[in-house]
XYZ file of C-alpha atoms in Angstrom:
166
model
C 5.642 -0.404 -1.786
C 4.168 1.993 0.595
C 0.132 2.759 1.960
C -0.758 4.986 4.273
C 1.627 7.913 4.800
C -1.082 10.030 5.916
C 1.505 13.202 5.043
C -0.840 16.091 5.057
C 0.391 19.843 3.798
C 2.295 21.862 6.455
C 2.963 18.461 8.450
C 6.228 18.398 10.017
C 6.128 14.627 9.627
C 7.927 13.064 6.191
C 8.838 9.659 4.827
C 11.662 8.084 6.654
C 15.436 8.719 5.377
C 15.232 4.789 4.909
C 12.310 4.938 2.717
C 13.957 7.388 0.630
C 16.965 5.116 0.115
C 14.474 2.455 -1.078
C 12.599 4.487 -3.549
C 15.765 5.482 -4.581
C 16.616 2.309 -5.511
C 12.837 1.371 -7.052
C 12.286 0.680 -10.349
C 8.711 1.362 -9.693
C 6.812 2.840 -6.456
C 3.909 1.274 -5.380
C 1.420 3.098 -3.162
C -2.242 1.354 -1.851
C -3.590 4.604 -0.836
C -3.417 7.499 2.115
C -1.258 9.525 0.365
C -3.570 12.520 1.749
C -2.094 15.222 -0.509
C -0.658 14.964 -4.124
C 2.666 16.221 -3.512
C 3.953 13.185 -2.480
C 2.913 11.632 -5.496
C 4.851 14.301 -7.492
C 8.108 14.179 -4.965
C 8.015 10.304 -4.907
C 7.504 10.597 -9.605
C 10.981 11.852 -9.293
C 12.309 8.829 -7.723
C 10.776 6.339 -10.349
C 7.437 5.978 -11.569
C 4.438 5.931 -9.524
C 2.032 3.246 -9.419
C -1.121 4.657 -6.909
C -4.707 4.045 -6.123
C -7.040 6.376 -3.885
C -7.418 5.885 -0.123
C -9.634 6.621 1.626
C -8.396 10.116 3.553
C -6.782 11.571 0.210
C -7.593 14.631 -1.367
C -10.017 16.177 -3.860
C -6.828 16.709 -6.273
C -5.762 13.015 -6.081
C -9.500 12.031 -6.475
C -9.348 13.392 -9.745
C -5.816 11.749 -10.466
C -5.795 8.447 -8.831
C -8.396 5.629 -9.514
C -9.614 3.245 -6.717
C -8.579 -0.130 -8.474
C -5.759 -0.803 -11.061
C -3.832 -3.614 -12.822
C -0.418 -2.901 -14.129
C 1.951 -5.709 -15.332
C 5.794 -5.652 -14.041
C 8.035 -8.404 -15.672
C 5.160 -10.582 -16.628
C 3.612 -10.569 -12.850
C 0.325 -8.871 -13.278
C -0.629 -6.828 -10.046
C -3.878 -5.575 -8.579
C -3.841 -2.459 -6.175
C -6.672 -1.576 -3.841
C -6.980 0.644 -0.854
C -9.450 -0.938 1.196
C -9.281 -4.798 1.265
C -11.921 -4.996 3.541
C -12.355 -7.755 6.458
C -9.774 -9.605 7.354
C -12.015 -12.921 6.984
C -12.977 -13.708 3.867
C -10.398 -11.962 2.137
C -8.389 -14.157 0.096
C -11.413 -15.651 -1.612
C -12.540 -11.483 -2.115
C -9.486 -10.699 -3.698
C -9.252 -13.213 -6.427
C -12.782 -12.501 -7.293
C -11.746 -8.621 -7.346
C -8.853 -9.438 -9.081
C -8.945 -12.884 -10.589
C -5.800 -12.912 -12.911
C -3.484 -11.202 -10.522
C -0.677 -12.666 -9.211
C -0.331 -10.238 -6.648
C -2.651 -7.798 -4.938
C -1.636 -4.612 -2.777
C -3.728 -3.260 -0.445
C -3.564 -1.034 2.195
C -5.798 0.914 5.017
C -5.663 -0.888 8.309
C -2.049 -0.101 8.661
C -0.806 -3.527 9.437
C 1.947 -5.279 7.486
C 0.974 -8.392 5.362
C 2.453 -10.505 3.067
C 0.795 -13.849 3.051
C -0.527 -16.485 0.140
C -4.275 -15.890 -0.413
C -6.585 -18.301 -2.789
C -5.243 -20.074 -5.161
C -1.766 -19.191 -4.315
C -2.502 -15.025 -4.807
C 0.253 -13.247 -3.024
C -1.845 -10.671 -0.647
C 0.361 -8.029 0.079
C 0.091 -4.987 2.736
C 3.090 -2.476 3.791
C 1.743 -1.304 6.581
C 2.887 2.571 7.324
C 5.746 3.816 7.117
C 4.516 6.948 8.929
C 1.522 5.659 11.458
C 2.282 2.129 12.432
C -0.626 2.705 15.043
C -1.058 -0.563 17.114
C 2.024 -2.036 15.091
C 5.392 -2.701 16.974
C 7.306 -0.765 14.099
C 6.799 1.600 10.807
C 7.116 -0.279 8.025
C 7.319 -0.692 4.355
C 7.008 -3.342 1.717
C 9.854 -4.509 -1.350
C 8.979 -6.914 -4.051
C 10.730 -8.172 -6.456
C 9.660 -9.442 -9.595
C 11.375 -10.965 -12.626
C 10.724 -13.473 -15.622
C 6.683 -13.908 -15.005
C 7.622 -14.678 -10.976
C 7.793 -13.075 -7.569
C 11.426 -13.231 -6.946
C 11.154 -11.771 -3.685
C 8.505 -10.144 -1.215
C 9.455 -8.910 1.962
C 7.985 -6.104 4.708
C 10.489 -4.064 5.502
C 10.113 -2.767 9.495
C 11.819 0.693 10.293
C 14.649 1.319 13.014
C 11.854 3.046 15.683
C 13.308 6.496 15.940
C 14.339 7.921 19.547
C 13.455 11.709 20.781
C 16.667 13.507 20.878
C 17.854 14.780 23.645
């Protein structure tokens, strides 16, 4: 799962090699918004398919292409996607009204890694950036893996912090 690359065109910054190696992997990619421009979306659809919602910095194109909720099912664990959770208080009990038969909802835009139980057991889940971690110790990413009507697995993924060469 990613949110928030923020990788505009002509930007010398891209996803990490790491990330790459775990959409690679992906069955499905995940993405809570930021994407800025839609060639990511396109680059990442060649990796597996692409599961997006808009953000709040992206594009007139992906405007057109993305919407700002969804619900898609993967092995029987229904997930909601949002870009903008809001507050930090309150929001369990917002998300399962926003999303009331989701067993999972992914979120995005304040950059910082969370994967936490929300009301009634609603697994609230943000990867951060694996681009612009901002106040955050380290990039980061999410993984989850889901099988049989269950989370098998959710986990935030932090990225080695790169060092200027030289």
């Amino acid at each position: 799962m990613l949110s928030d690359t923020h990788l505009a065109p002509g930007s010398k910054r891209r996803l990490p090699d790491a990330v790459y190696d775990a959409v690679d992997a992906a069955d499905a990619i995940l993405h809570a918004g930021d994407i800025v421009t839609a060639d990511l979306v396109h680059e990442l659809s060649g990796f597996a398919p692409v599961h997006a919602v808009l953000g709040n910095n992206d594009d007139a194109v992906l405007a057109g292409m993305l919407p700002e909720t969804r619900v898609d099912d993967f092995a029987g664990v229904r997930i909601g996607m949002i870009h903008d959770s809001g507050a930090r208080e309150g929001r369990p009990a917002r998300m399962r009204r926003r999303f009331p038969d989701c067993d999972v909802v992914v979120y995005g835009h304040s950059h910082i890694p969370v994967c936490t139980s929300g009301a009634d057991g609603q697994l609230l889940f943000n990867p951060g950036s694996p681009t612009d971690k901002r106040m955050q110790p380290v990039a980061t990413y999410g993984v989850l893996d889901v099988d049989g009507g269950r989370v098998v697995s959710a986990e935030i993924v932090p990225l080695p912090v790169s060092r200027p060469e030289g």
